[in-house]
Every structure is written in structure tokens, then in C-alpha cells.
Tab-separated table of C-alpha atoms in Angstrom:
chain	number	residue	atom	x	y	z
W	1	MET	CA	1.977	-30.795	-23.002
W	2	LYS	CA	-1.780	-30.998	-22.999
W	3	ASP	CA	-1.810	-29.699	-19.397
W	4	THR	CA	0.513	-26.738	-20.017
W	5	VAL	CA	-0.064	-23.524	-21.905
W	6	THR	CA	2.000	-20.328	-22.238
W	7	LEU	CA	0.561	-16.857	-21.792
W	8	LYS	CA	0.946	-16.222	-25.513
W	9	GLU	CA	-0.927	-19.408	-26.333
W	10	LEU	CA	-3.648	-18.530	-23.817
W	11	ALA	CA	-3.989	-15.105	-25.433
W	12	ALA	CA	-4.128	-16.718	-28.870
W	13	ILE	CA	-6.836	-19.122	-27.708
W	14	ALA	CA	-8.858	-16.176	-26.412
W	15	VAL	CA	-8.311	-14.220	-29.647
W	16	ARG	CA	-9.568	-17.158	-31.686
W	17	ARG	CA	-12.757	-16.662	-29.711
W	18	GLY	CA	-12.793	-12.975	-30.564
W	19	ARG	CA	-16.497	-12.957	-31.309
W	20	LEU	CA	-17.236	-14.290	-27.829
W	21	ALA	CA	-14.893	-11.692	-26.311
W	22	ILE	CA	-16.674	-8.873	-28.153
W	23	ILE	CA	-20.099	-10.157	-27.109
W	24	LEU	CA	-19.110	-10.492	-23.441
W	25	ALA	CA	-17.341	-7.120	-23.478
W	26	LEU	CA	-20.434	-5.431	-24.940
W	27	ILE	CA	-22.763	-7.160	-22.483
W	28	PHE	CA	-20.758	-6.178	-19.417
W	29	ALA	CA	-20.070	-2.692	-20.788
W	30	LEU	CA	-23.793	-2.116	-21.236
W	31	LEU	CA	-24.615	-3.601	-17.844
W	32	LEU	CA	-22.053	-1.653	-15.805
W	33	GLY	CA	-22.293	1.545	-17.837
W	34	GLY	CA	-26.084	1.482	-17.780
W	35	TRP	CA	-26.154	0.699	-14.064
W	36	ARG	CA	-23.828	3.616	-13.343
W	37	ALA	CA	-25.762	6.042	-15.533
W	38	HIS	CA	-29.078	4.973	-14.002
W	39	GLY	CA	-27.719	5.433	-10.482
W	40	LEU	CA	-26.314	8.904	-11.177
W	41	ILE	CA	-29.474	10.074	-12.931
W	42	ALA	CA	-31.613	8.815	-10.039
W	43	LYS	CA	-29.299	10.526	-7.579
W	44	ALA	CA	-29.454	13.809	-9.504
W	45	LYS	CA	-33.252	13.715	-9.414
W	46	SER	CA	-33.483	12.849	-5.713
W	47	GLU	CA	-34.648	15.342	-3.084
W	48	GLU	CA	-31.248	15.242	-1.412
W	49	ASN	CA	-29.717	16.854	-4.486
W	50	SER	CA	-32.248	19.648	-4.850
W	51	PRO	CA	-30.777	23.198	-4.992
W	52	GLU	CA	-32.008	23.898	-1.458
W	53	LYS	CA	-30.366	20.774	-0.008
W	54	ILE	CA	-27.137	21.445	-1.900
W	55	GLU	CA	-27.039	25.006	-0.540
W	56	GLU	CA	-27.774	23.743	2.979
W	57	ARG	CA	-24.926	21.212	2.832
W	58	TYR	CA	-22.593	23.866	1.439
W	59	GLN	CA	-23.373	26.277	4.283
W	60	GLU	CA	-22.832	23.522	6.854
W	61	ALA	CA	-19.521	22.640	5.232
W	62	MET	CA	-18.475	26.306	5.225
W	63	GLU	CA	-19.367	26.681	8.898
W	64	SER	CA	-17.383	23.568	9.759
W	65	TYR	CA	-14.455	24.816	7.673
W	66	ALA	CA	-14.533	28.251	9.333
W	67	ALA	CA	-14.743	26.697	12.806
W	68	ASN	CA	-11.824	24.344	12.103
W	69	LYS	CA	-9.747	27.176	10.681
W	70	GLU	CA	-10.504	29.462	13.618
W	71	ASP	CA	-9.683	26.700	16.094
W	72	LEU	CA	-6.365	25.944	14.357
W	73	GLU	CA	-5.469	29.646	14.217
W	74	GLU	CA	-6.231	30.010	17.934
W	75	GLN	CA	-4.103	26.986	18.747
W	76	LEU	CA	-1.323	28.359	16.535
W	77	ALA	CA	-1.430	31.791	18.185
W	78	LYS	CA	-1.367	30.152	21.630
W	79	ALA	CA	1.560	27.918	20.680
W	80	GLU	CA	3.498	30.884	19.241
W	81	THR	CA	2.851	32.876	22.435
W	82	GLN	CA	3.982	29.932	24.565
W	83	LEU	CA	7.101	29.512	22.459
W	84	GLU	CA	7.989	33.187	22.693
W	85	SER	CA	7.300	33.194	26.431
W	86	GLN	CA	9.406	30.070	26.956
W	87	ARG	CA	12.283	31.504	24.940
W	88	GLU	CA	12.121	34.704	26.963
W	89	TYR	CA	12.061	32.741	30.202
W	90	ASN	CA	15.001	30.519	29.188
W	91	GLY	CA	16.983	33.603	28.242
W	92	LYS	CA	16.210	35.668	31.366
W	93	SER	CA	15.874	33.061	34.102
W	94	PHE	CA	19.000	33.008	36.278
W	95	LEU	CA	17.928	29.552	37.403
W	96	MET	CA	18.742	28.246	33.893
W	97	GLU	CA	22.364	29.429	34.280
W	98	ILE	CA	23.074	27.549	37.505
W	99	ASP	CA	24.999	24.289	37.198
W	100	PRO	CA	22.790	21.731	39.002
W	101	HIS	CA	25.926	19.751	39.941
W	102	ASN	CA	27.670	22.805	41.421
W	103	LYS	CA	24.842	24.858	42.842
W	104	ALA	CA	25.871	27.429	45.459
W	105	VAL	CA	23.349	27.867	48.315
W	106	THR	CA	23.367	30.232	51.291
W	107	THR	CA	20.848	29.401	54.033
W	108	ILE	CA	20.076	31.724	56.989
W	109	ASN	CA	17.868	30.390	59.777
W	110	LEU	CA	16.224	32.948	62.097
W	111	ALA	CA	14.291	32.388	65.328
W	112	ILE	CA	11.521	34.804	66.342
W	113	THR	CA	12.315	35.914	69.898
W	114	ASP	CA	11.357	38.456	72.554
W	115	VAL	CA	7.680	38.445	71.652
W	116	ALA	CA	5.835	41.129	73.670
W	117	GLU	CA	2.461	39.505	74.189
W	118	GLY	CA	0.796	42.560	75.718
W	119	ALA	CA	1.782	44.883	72.936
W	120	PHE	CA	-1.070	43.887	70.638
W	121	GLN	CA	-4.435	45.606	71.023
W	122	GLN	CA	-6.308	43.699	73.745
W	123	VAL	CA	-9.597	43.771	71.850
W	124	PHE	CA	-8.135	41.389	69.278
W	125	ARG	CA	-6.395	39.113	71.807
W	126	LEU	CA	-7.603	36.508	74.188
W	127	GLU	CA	-5.862	36.379	77.547
W	128	ASP	CA	-4.949	32.724	77.181
W	129	THR	CA	-3.550	32.887	73.600
W	130	PRO	CA	-0.619	30.413	73.501
W	131	ILE	CA	2.792	31.886	72.651
W	132	ASP	CA	3.327	29.234	69.937
W	133	PHE	CA	0.193	30.436	68.140
W	134	ILE	CA	1.401	34.038	68.304
W	135	ILE	CA	4.793	33.103	66.853
W	136	SER	CA	3.095	31.105	64.079
W	137	LYS	CA	1.028	34.181	63.211
W	138	ILE	CA	4.194	36.289	63.065
W	139	GLN	CA	5.805	33.716	60.751
W	140	SER	CA	2.827	33.821	58.414
W	141	GLN	CA	2.857	37.635	58.403
W	142	TYR	CA	6.494	37.654	57.287
W	143	VAL	CA	5.810	35.191	54.468
W	144	ILE	CA	2.709	37.094	53.328
W	145	LEU	CA	4.470	40.435	53.369
W	146	TRP	CA	7.541	38.942	51.638
W	147	ASN	CA	5.396	37.519	48.873
W	148	SER	CA	3.804	40.925	48.300
W	149	LEU	CA	7.118	42.712	47.806
W	150	ASP	CA	8.707	43.656	44.508
W	151	LEU	CA	12.126	42.107	45.074
W	152	GLN	CA	13.575	43.953	42.080
W	153	SER	CA	13.224	47.266	43.971
W	154	SER	CA	13.430	45.863	47.524
W	155	LEU	CA	16.794	44.058	47.328
W	156	SER	CA	19.989	46.069	47.317
W	157	TYR	CA	21.797	43.392	45.260
W	158	SER	CA	20.950	41.004	42.422
W	159	PRO	CA	23.215	38.669	40.407
W	160	ARG	CA	22.226	40.419	37.204
W	161	PRO	CA	21.386	44.115	36.841
W	162	GLY	CA	17.680	44.835	36.456
W	163	MET	CA	16.604	41.261	37.276
W	164	GLU	CA	12.823	41.138	37.526
W	165	ASP	CA	10.946	40.061	40.631
W	166	LYS	CA	9.729	36.734	39.158
W	167	TYR	CA	13.288	35.634	38.331
W	168	LEU	CA	14.633	36.756	41.733
W	169	ARG	CA	11.986	34.702	43.540
W	170	GLU	CA	13.337	31.571	41.827
W	171	ILE	CA	16.675	31.997	43.581
W	172	VAL	CA	15.616	33.741	46.831
W	173	THR	CA	12.965	32.153	49.073
W	174	LEU	CA	11.547	32.757	52.543
W	175	SER	CA	9.716	29.952	54.319
W	176	LYS	CA	8.412	28.985	57.743
W	177	SER	CA	10.226	26.302	59.754
W	178	ASP	CA	9.231	24.337	62.798
W	179	GLY	CA	9.985	25.853	66.173
W	180	GLY	CA	9.057	29.421	65.243
W	181	CYS	CA	11.858	29.879	62.749
W	182	LEU	CA	12.142	31.510	59.342
W	183	THR	CA	14.466	30.114	56.668
W	184	LEU	CA	15.977	32.433	54.081
W	185	ALA	CA	17.680	30.646	51.145
W	186	ALA	CA	19.579	32.118	48.196
W	187	SER	CA	20.942	30.158	45.194
W	188	GLY	CA	23.537	31.133	42.597
W	189	VAL	CA	26.533	30.119	40.531
W	190	SER	CA	29.131	30.982	43.184
W	191	GLU	CA	29.360	31.114	46.954
W	192	GLU	CA	30.267	34.789	46.965
W	193	GLU	CA	27.273	35.668	44.823
W	194	THR	CA	24.784	33.717	46.949
W	195	ARG	CA	26.145	35.224	50.160
W	196	LYS	CA	25.684	38.753	48.811
W	197	LEU	CA	22.171	37.897	47.677
W	198	ALA	CA	21.292	36.301	51.052
W	199	GLU	CA	22.631	39.333	52.953
W	200	ALA	CA	20.552	41.674	50.760
W	201	ALA	CA	17.473	39.530	51.438
W	202	TYR	CA	18.256	39.490	55.168
W	203	ASP	CA	18.525	43.306	55.214
W	204	CYS	CA	15.137	43.475	53.469
W	205	LEU	CA	13.690	41.081	56.052
W	206	LEU	CA	14.949	43.271	58.886
W	207	GLY	CA	13.208	46.189	57.222
W	208	LEU	CA	9.935	44.282	57.483
W	209	GLN	CA	10.384	43.706	61.226
W	210	THR	CA	9.308	47.241	62.185
W	211	ARG	CA	6.152	47.099	60.028
W	212	ILE	CA	5.098	43.748	61.411
W	213	SER	CA	5.895	44.765	65.022
W	214	GLU	CA	3.741	47.866	64.680
W	215	GLY	CA	0.788	45.980	63.263
W	216	SER	CA	1.135	42.835	65.324
W	217	TYR	CA	3.453	41.859	68.185
W	218	ARG	CA	6.754	43.381	68.958
W	219	HIS	CA	9.503	40.802	68.560
W	220	GLY	CA	13.127	40.275	67.695
W	221	PHE	CA	15.336	37.907	65.692
W	222	ALA	CA	17.993	35.473	66.761
W	223	GLN	CA	20.185	34.168	63.925
W	224	LEU	CA	20.567	30.452	64.426
W	225	SER	CA	22.766	29.635	61.418
W	226	ASP	CA	24.317	31.138	58.310
W	227	VAL	CA	25.667	28.455	55.940
W	228	THR	CA	27.034	28.713	52.384
W	229	LYS	CA	27.878	25.525	50.464
W	230	ILE	CA	28.028	23.854	47.037
W	231	SER	CA	25.382	21.186	46.435
W	232	VAL	CA	23.922	18.888	43.759
W	233	ASP	CA	20.310	19.621	42.833
W	234	ASP	CA	18.743	16.846	40.696
W	235	HIS	CA	15.390	18.601	40.692
W	236	LEU	CA	16.995	21.706	39.184
W	237	GLU	CA	18.503	19.584	36.411
W	238	GLU	CA	15.094	18.093	35.642
W	239	THR	CA	13.540	21.567	35.597
W	240	GLN	CA	16.179	22.925	33.206
W	241	THR	CA	15.775	19.919	30.884
W	242	ALA	CA	11.985	20.292	30.899
W	243	ASN	CA	12.241	23.984	30.002
W	244	LEU	CA	14.557	23.220	27.086
W	245	GLU	CA	12.301	20.414	25.844
W	246	LYS	CA	9.327	22.783	25.845
W	247	ILE	CA	11.031	24.785	23.082
W	248	THR	CA	11.133	21.670	20.890
W	249	THR	CA	7.548	20.735	21.787
W	250	TYR	CA	6.161	24.184	20.953
W	251	THR	CA	8.193	24.375	17.728
W	252	GLU	CA	6.905	20.982	16.536
W	253	SER	CA	3.365	21.933	17.517
W	254	ILE	CA	3.606	25.157	15.479
W	255	ALA	CA	4.937	23.274	12.450
W	256	ASP	CA	2.121	20.712	12.722
W	257	LEU	CA	-0.561	23.404	13.068
W	258	ASN	CA	0.826	25.310	10.085
W	259	GLU	CA	0.738	22.107	8.036
W	260	GLN	CA	-2.871	21.471	9.071
W	261	LEU	CA	-3.804	25.014	8.087
W	262	ALA	CA	-2.042	24.639	4.743
W	263	ASN	CA	-3.888	21.359	4.073
W	264	LEU	CA	-7.241	22.770	5.144
W	265	GLU	CA	-9.228	23.205	1.962
W	266	GLU	CA	-12.206	25.434	1.600
W	267	PRO	CA	-15.211	23.341	0.556
W	268	GLU	CA	-16.472	23.740	-2.974
W	269	LYS	CA	-20.130	24.198	-3.654
W	270	ASP	CA	-21.655	21.006	-5.011
W	271	THR	CA	-23.458	21.704	-8.251
W	272	GLY	CA	-24.597	18.094	-8.670
W	273	ASP	CA	-23.617	15.785	-11.498
W	274	THR	CA	-23.842	17.471	-14.893
W	275	PRO	CA	-24.934	15.463	-17.957
W	276	LEU	CA	-21.323	15.451	-19.151
W	277	GLU	CA	-20.060	14.105	-15.798
W	278	ILE	CA	-22.751	11.423	-15.820
W	279	ALA	CA	-21.774	10.424	-19.350
W	280	LEU	CA	-18.048	10.305	-18.540
W	281	SER	CA	-18.672	8.234	-15.418
W	282	ALA	CA	-20.876	5.842	-17.367
W	283	VAL	CA	-18.157	5.508	-20.013
W	284	LYS	CA	-15.584	4.671	-17.338
W	285	TYR	CA	-17.811	1.939	-15.959
W	286	ALA	CA	-18.507	0.692	-19.476
W	287	VAL	CA	-14.769	0.380	-20.097
W	288	LEU	CA	-14.465	-1.491	-16.807
W	289	GLY	CA	-17.286	-3.770	-17.881
W	290	ALA	CA	-15.579	-4.435	-21.220
W	291	ALA	CA	-12.391	-5.351	-19.358
W	292	VAL	CA	-14.385	-7.762	-17.192
W	293	GLY	CA	-15.859	-9.336	-20.321
W	294	ILE	CA	-12.402	-9.799	-21.862
W	295	LEU	CA	-11.105	-11.269	-18.596
W	296	LEU	CA	-13.968	-13.749	-18.557
W	297	THR	CA	-13.054	-14.676	-22.132
W	298	LEU	CA	-9.501	-15.453	-21.002
W	299	VAL	CA	-10.862	-17.581	-18.154
W	300	TRP	CA	-13.166	-19.362	-20.573
W	301	ALA	CA	-10.279	-19.873	-23.016
W	302	LEU	CA	-8.164	-21.503	-20.318
W	303	ALA	CA	-11.022	-23.653	-19.106
W	304	SER	CA	-11.927	-24.724	-22.636
W	305	TYR	CA	-8.273	-25.539	-23.392
W	306	LEU	CA	-8.037	-27.748	-20.330
W	307	PHE	CA	-11.355	-29.550	-20.925
W	308	ARG	CA	-11.521	-29.643	-24.747
W	309	ASN	CA	-8.313	-31.738	-24.938
W	310	ARG	CA	-7.140	-30.064	-28.159
W	311	ALA	CA	-3.654	-29.273	-29.454
W	312	GLU	CA	-3.915	-25.540	-30.063
W	313	THR	CA	-0.591	-24.885	-31.845
W	314	SER	CA	2.023	-26.721	-33.878
W	315	ARG	CA	4.523	-26.078	-31.078
W	316	GLN	CA	2.387	-28.104	-28.692
W	317	LEU	CA	2.227	-31.003	-31.135
W	318	GLU	CA	5.967	-30.845	-31.762
W	319	GLU	CA	6.949	-30.769	-28.110
W	320	GLY	CA	4.092	-32.881	-26.780
W	321	LEU	CA	4.635	-35.789	-29.168
W	322	SER	CA	8.425	-35.232	-29.561
W	323	ILE	CA	8.241	-35.405	-33.371
W	324	ALA	CA	9.575	-33.069	-36.041
W	325	PHE	CA	7.505	-30.330	-37.664
W	326	LEU	CA	7.749	-30.865	-41.446
W	327	GLY	CA	5.704	-27.871	-42.574
W	328	SER	CA	2.173	-26.621	-43.064
W	329	VAL	CA	-0.343	-26.232	-45.866
W	330	ALA	CA	-2.926	-24.629	-43.598
W	331	LYS	CA	-4.407	-21.413	-44.982
W	332	PRO	CA	-4.684	-18.229	-42.924
W	333	GLY	CA	-8.228	-18.153	-41.569
W	334	SER	CA	-10.432	-15.330	-40.339
W	335	LEU	CA	-9.133	-12.071	-38.923
W	336	TRP	CA	-9.214	-13.517	-35.385
W	337	ASN	CA	-7.319	-16.658	-36.424
W	338	ARG	CA	-4.687	-14.637	-38.312
W	339	LEU	CA	-4.203	-12.424	-35.256
W	340	ALA	CA	-3.906	-15.505	-33.002
W	341	ASP	CA	-1.364	-17.065	-35.370
W	342	TRP	CA	0.661	-13.846	-35.272
W	343	ILE	CA	0.619	-13.815	-31.453
W	344	VAL	CA	2.077	-17.316	-31.092
W	345	GLY	CA	4.211	-17.095	-34.250
W	346	GLU	CA	2.411	-19.976	-35.922
W	347	ARG	CA	4.404	-21.298	-38.909
W	348	LEU	CA	2.223	-20.743	-41.972
W	349	TRP	CA	3.011	-20.182	-45.644
W	350	PRO	CA	0.513	-18.055	-47.595
W	351	ASP	CA	2.032	-19.334	-50.856
W	352	GLU	CA	1.195	-23.013	-51.429
W	353	GLY	CA	4.284	-23.556	-53.584
W	354	GLN	CA	6.603	-22.339	-50.841
W	355	ALA	CA	4.767	-24.482	-48.287
W	356	LEU	CA	5.209	-27.641	-50.394
W	357	ASP	CA	8.882	-26.850	-51.063
W	358	TYR	CA	9.460	-26.562	-47.294
W	359	ILE	CA	7.716	-29.921	-46.691
W	360	SER	CA	9.793	-31.549	-49.445
W	361	ALA	CA	13.030	-30.233	-47.935
W	362	SER	CA	11.995	-31.372	-44.443
W	363	ALA	CA	11.149	-34.837	-45.797
W	364	LYS	CA	14.645	-35.211	-47.187
W	365	ALA	CA	16.059	-34.296	-43.771
W	366	PHE	CA	13.824	-36.373	-41.486
W	367	LEU	CA	12.326	-39.240	-43.545
W	368	PRO	CA	13.952	-42.390	-44.917
W	369	ALA	CA	15.308	-41.960	-48.467
W	370	SER	CA	12.947	-44.622	-49.818
W	371	GLY	CA	10.149	-46.905	-48.797
W	372	THR	CA	6.503	-46.381	-47.999
W	373	VAL	CA	5.450	-43.360	-45.956
W	374	LEU	CA	2.089	-43.567	-44.241
W	375	LEU	CA	0.446	-40.107	-44.109
W	376	ALA	CA	-2.101	-40.652	-41.327
W	377	SER	CA	-4.527	-38.231	-39.742
W	378	THR	CA	-6.707	-38.626	-36.684
W	379	LEU	CA	-9.137	-36.237	-38.408
W	380	PRO	CA	-11.724	-37.401	-40.966
W	381	LEU	CA	-9.824	-35.804	-43.875
W	382	GLU	CA	-10.358	-36.704	-47.533
W	383	LYS	CA	-7.421	-37.716	-49.672
W	384	GLU	CA	-7.975	-34.724	-51.944
W	385	SER	CA	-7.238	-32.324	-49.068
W	386	VAL	CA	-3.695	-33.722	-48.658
W	387	GLN	CA	-2.761	-34.328	-52.294
W	388	GLY	CA	-0.205	-31.513	-52.189
W	389	VAL	CA	1.414	-32.925	-49.061
W	390	MET	CA	1.602	-36.384	-50.608
W	391	LYS	CA	3.365	-34.990	-53.705
W	392	ALA	CA	5.815	-33.096	-51.496
W	393	LEU	CA	6.623	-36.261	-49.518
W	394	GLU	CA	7.126	-38.373	-52.649
W	395	GLY	CA	10.640	-38.359	-53.920
W	396	GLN	CA	13.806	-40.438	-53.787
W	397	GLY	CA	11.684	-43.479	-54.520
W	398	ARG	CA	9.190	-42.955	-51.639
W	399	THR	CA	5.642	-44.193	-51.895
W	400	VAL	CA	3.040	-42.290	-49.919
W	401	ARG	CA	-0.162	-43.837	-48.631
W	402	PHE	CA	-2.900	-41.879	-46.865
W	403	VAL	CA	-5.322	-42.943	-44.113
W	404	GLY	CA	-7.905	-40.461	-42.734
W	405	GLY	CA	-9.698	-40.924	-39.438
W	406	ALA	CA	-6.832	-43.230	-38.427
W	407	GLY	CA	-7.913	-43.465	-34.810
W	408	ARG	CA	-11.113	-45.222	-35.780
W	409	SER	CA	-10.157	-46.885	-39.107
W	410	PRO	CA	-9.768	-50.704	-39.026
W	411	GLU	CA	-7.152	-50.554	-41.778
W	412	THR	CA	-4.841	-48.274	-39.766
W	413	ALA	CA	-2.888	-51.056	-38.053
W	414	ALA	CA	-2.397	-52.942	-41.332
W	415	ALA	CA	-1.277	-49.761	-43.076
W	416	VAL	CA	1.211	-49.000	-40.292
W	417	LYS	CA	2.678	-52.507	-40.536
W	418	GLU	CA	3.222	-52.131	-44.269
W	419	CYS	CA	4.945	-48.714	-44.129
W	420	GLY	CA	8.485	-47.723	-43.291
W	421	CYS	CA	7.562	-44.627	-41.248
W	422	VAL	CA	4.530	-42.573	-40.262
W	423	VAL	CA	3.843	-38.867	-40.838
W	424	LEU	CA	0.866	-37.254	-39.101
W	425	ALA	CA	-1.407	-34.748	-40.812
W	426	GLU	CA	-3.190	-32.733	-38.107
W	427	ARG	CA	-4.914	-29.387	-37.599
W	428	SER	CA	-4.149	-26.884	-34.789
W	429	GLY	CA	-7.106	-26.304	-32.495
W	430	VAL	CA	-8.947	-29.372	-33.855
W	431	THR	CA	-6.751	-32.439	-33.269
W	432	ARG	CA	-7.471	-34.202	-29.984
W	433	TRP	CA	-4.495	-35.042	-27.788
W	434	ASP	CA	-5.760	-38.502	-26.959
W	435	ASP	CA	-6.194	-39.422	-30.628
W	436	ALA	CA	-2.745	-38.128	-31.649
W	437	ALA	CA	-1.075	-39.842	-28.694
W	438	GLY	CA	-2.943	-43.091	-29.435
W	439	LEU	CA	-1.870	-43.122	-33.073
W	440	THR	CA	1.729	-42.434	-32.088
W	441	ALA	CA	1.613	-45.240	-29.504
W	442	LEU	CA	0.201	-47.651	-32.114
W	443	ALA	CA	3.083	-46.910	-34.478
W	444	LYS	CA	5.648	-47.424	-31.719
W	445	SER	CA	4.028	-50.674	-30.647
W	446	LEU	CA	4.500	-51.915	-34.238
W	447	ASP	CA	8.117	-50.687	-34.291
W	448	LYS	CA	7.348	-48.033	-36.866
W	449	PRO	CA	8.811	-44.568	-36.291
W	450	VAL	CA	6.633	-41.444	-36.368
W	451	SER	CA	9.074	-39.254	-38.290
W	452	GLY	CA	7.170	-35.969	-38.220
W	453	PHE	CA	3.916	-34.153	-38.812
W	454	VAL	CA	2.383	-31.504	-41.053
W	455	THR	CA	-0.481	-29.179	-40.256
W	456	VAL	CA	-3.319	-28.856	-42.726
């Protein structure tokens, strides 16, 4: 038991050293509180906290705040515009309506034929210009002129009434092919629809033939193929998915930007630490210092308990020596001791008569009915200090003998031999474990029972 202690007992040990706790708490409170106050006062008097410097920092903070806010608002406006644009595109784009696993495509391949090489103004033509080069130029002229058209007004048919040029160009394309050919491709949700769209585009292309012939080389067309089929377009599926995911991306970006704007706080002008703020901060640190002092007292209490080798409470004596508690005639001590006794529930009787009655009753229960009882104490007590205990133990023909300083008294062994049982008289917080254990061992070695103990 000398190596174990409960939290309550540790607290009681610390409370018994209340004066030390107060001294340490005051020392650390003054140290930390004074250090904090000195630091804040020095800071308040420094050049960095002059009114000019404070105003300069405030203006810099305001400029940074305004720049951050403006940047976030610009990003938010851009994201909202992108979201609105993407929603409009997803709603109007015919490409988004096409099933990528059942995409209808009509492809018309045209060859440029009957090129009249001498028809172009000779000043712009070399005599040995290759025919392949001329056809390539005609191909490029068709593509350039096609790209400059407004398909919404140029095509006689569109899958949806009033479809704008940019959405028509997604489903109708004109491109150059090897061998002097042009490829016209139209996409849609059905074969009939794509054929109508391809025919309208082909009619438009024929309308361009006259304009290009007049400004370049006269030529004709030979239709090589006209194919309509259903196909699978993985790229279209990826494009549709990407366009749908952009809605989610822009929406999340807008929510995040709005949250950043909501959390953006306008900087407050630093007025420096006022005397009241300095005082409150110093008080906080003083309280922290007091807590540190009290904590150190607890550490000291534990260390002193472990190294002082003292029995701090009657419970420890009772459980450590495995003997019965017969009562106590100890008087409540100072305020700190009374508080410590209350914490651990120490068994004390303020009234001496009640205390002796309790000891007398306990003696009847735990001690032999007659014979000699040795009241022994490891402490250097005088017989007068235990007279009341001796009277309480006497009864039913018992004789009580007292030995003080039993651990060092030469008559202790003889007294133990002559008695019928031993009762210890010890004091909480004073009795040494080694002395109490040694006296108990001596009694057992002489076959004399230690029947209990009282605290004095």
C-alpha cells in the first residue's frame, strides 16, 4: 500500500500542503502575468504600433481585401456566365440529342472534274501549273467559302426550325479528301432526317459552284458516293458526357466562390492594446500561472508521498497492514488538514467522548475479552497522550500497557511477549511504513496478534 495512492488521497496530500500551493500559485501567477503585461506594454510602445504604422497596415489590409473580393467576384461572374452558356448550349445543341449508339450519318463524296485550265486570268497563272495543284486550290476555296456562310439562312432544311449556324455546323461538315474530292457529311437522329439535311447541304454546295468558277477555274462535280447508315460514335458519347459534367463543375465552382465571398471578412482597424485589454490578458496569464503552481504542488505531493514513506490516511494503514481500525482520538487540525480529511473521508470524532465510546465498542468486537493488551506506537508518544485510549481499551478484565517509540525501544520485544495482543497507536501523515511494518512483523514472529490500530 505504500506504493499506491488514489486520486482523492493525492489531492488530500496536496491540500495538506496548502500553504506551499498558495505560494507556488502566487509565484507563477506573478511571473506569467507580469511577463505578459510587460510584453504587451512594450509592444504598445514600439514604433510598429504607432498610429502611422497602424494606419499603414490597415490600408494594406483593406487593399488586399478589396483585391481578393474583386477577384472572387470576377471569378464568380465568369463561372455564372459559363454555366448559363453551357446550359444554353446543352439545351439548343442538336448534337446532344443524338444517340451515340444509333447515330444516323449521310456521307456524299464529290470529285472535282472538267477543270478548264485556261479559263483563269493568265496573269495569275503559270503555264506549267500542275492540274493537281489547281484542284487543291478549288477544294480549299469551297471549304473557305463554306465556312463563311450562315448555314441557318443558306440551307433549305434543318432538323429543328430556326436552328442557328453554330449548331448546324456540328451536324453538317464539308472537308477536303485525297484525290481532289470533297466530302459532305450530315448527322442526325434518323436516316430520313440526315438524308434531307445532306441534300440541302448539297444544293447549297452546288450554288457555290458558279461563284467559285467565276472567280477561279471553271469545273464540274462528279458524285462518287451517297451513303446513309446507322453508326456508333464513341467520341460523341464522350463529348455529351463532358458537356453534362461541365454543368456540375460550374455549379460547384459557383457554390465554392459564394462560400469564399461569404467568409471573406473586412479587416478591422487595429487600435492597439488598450489598458483594459492588457490587464485582462495579464489576468488570464496569471490564472494560468496559478494553475501551473497548483499542478506543481500535486507533482510535489506525489513525489513526497513516494519518497517520504509515510502512511497518509487511516485507510492506507488498515489495508496496508491488514488490521482493523478501532477508532480515532485525533483532533481536527488546521483549515488545510480539515479540508484534506473531508476529501478522503477521514474517520474523526470531534467529540472525545464519542471517540472513546467507538474505540470501546470496537475493542469488544476485535480484542480478546481479557488479558493484557499492548498499546504500542512507533512514534515517540508520551503515555499521557493516550490515556483516553487506554481507558477505552480497558474492560472485561483487560490490562493495557503502553510502549512509545516501539521501533527503537529495547523493552518492546519483552512487552510483546508478555501481552495477549497488540494494538497500534499511530498518526496519519506521520507514521513511517517501515516502522509500522517492522512492529507488526515483530509481533507475528512472537506469535502475538496485532488486533487493530487507533489514530491519535
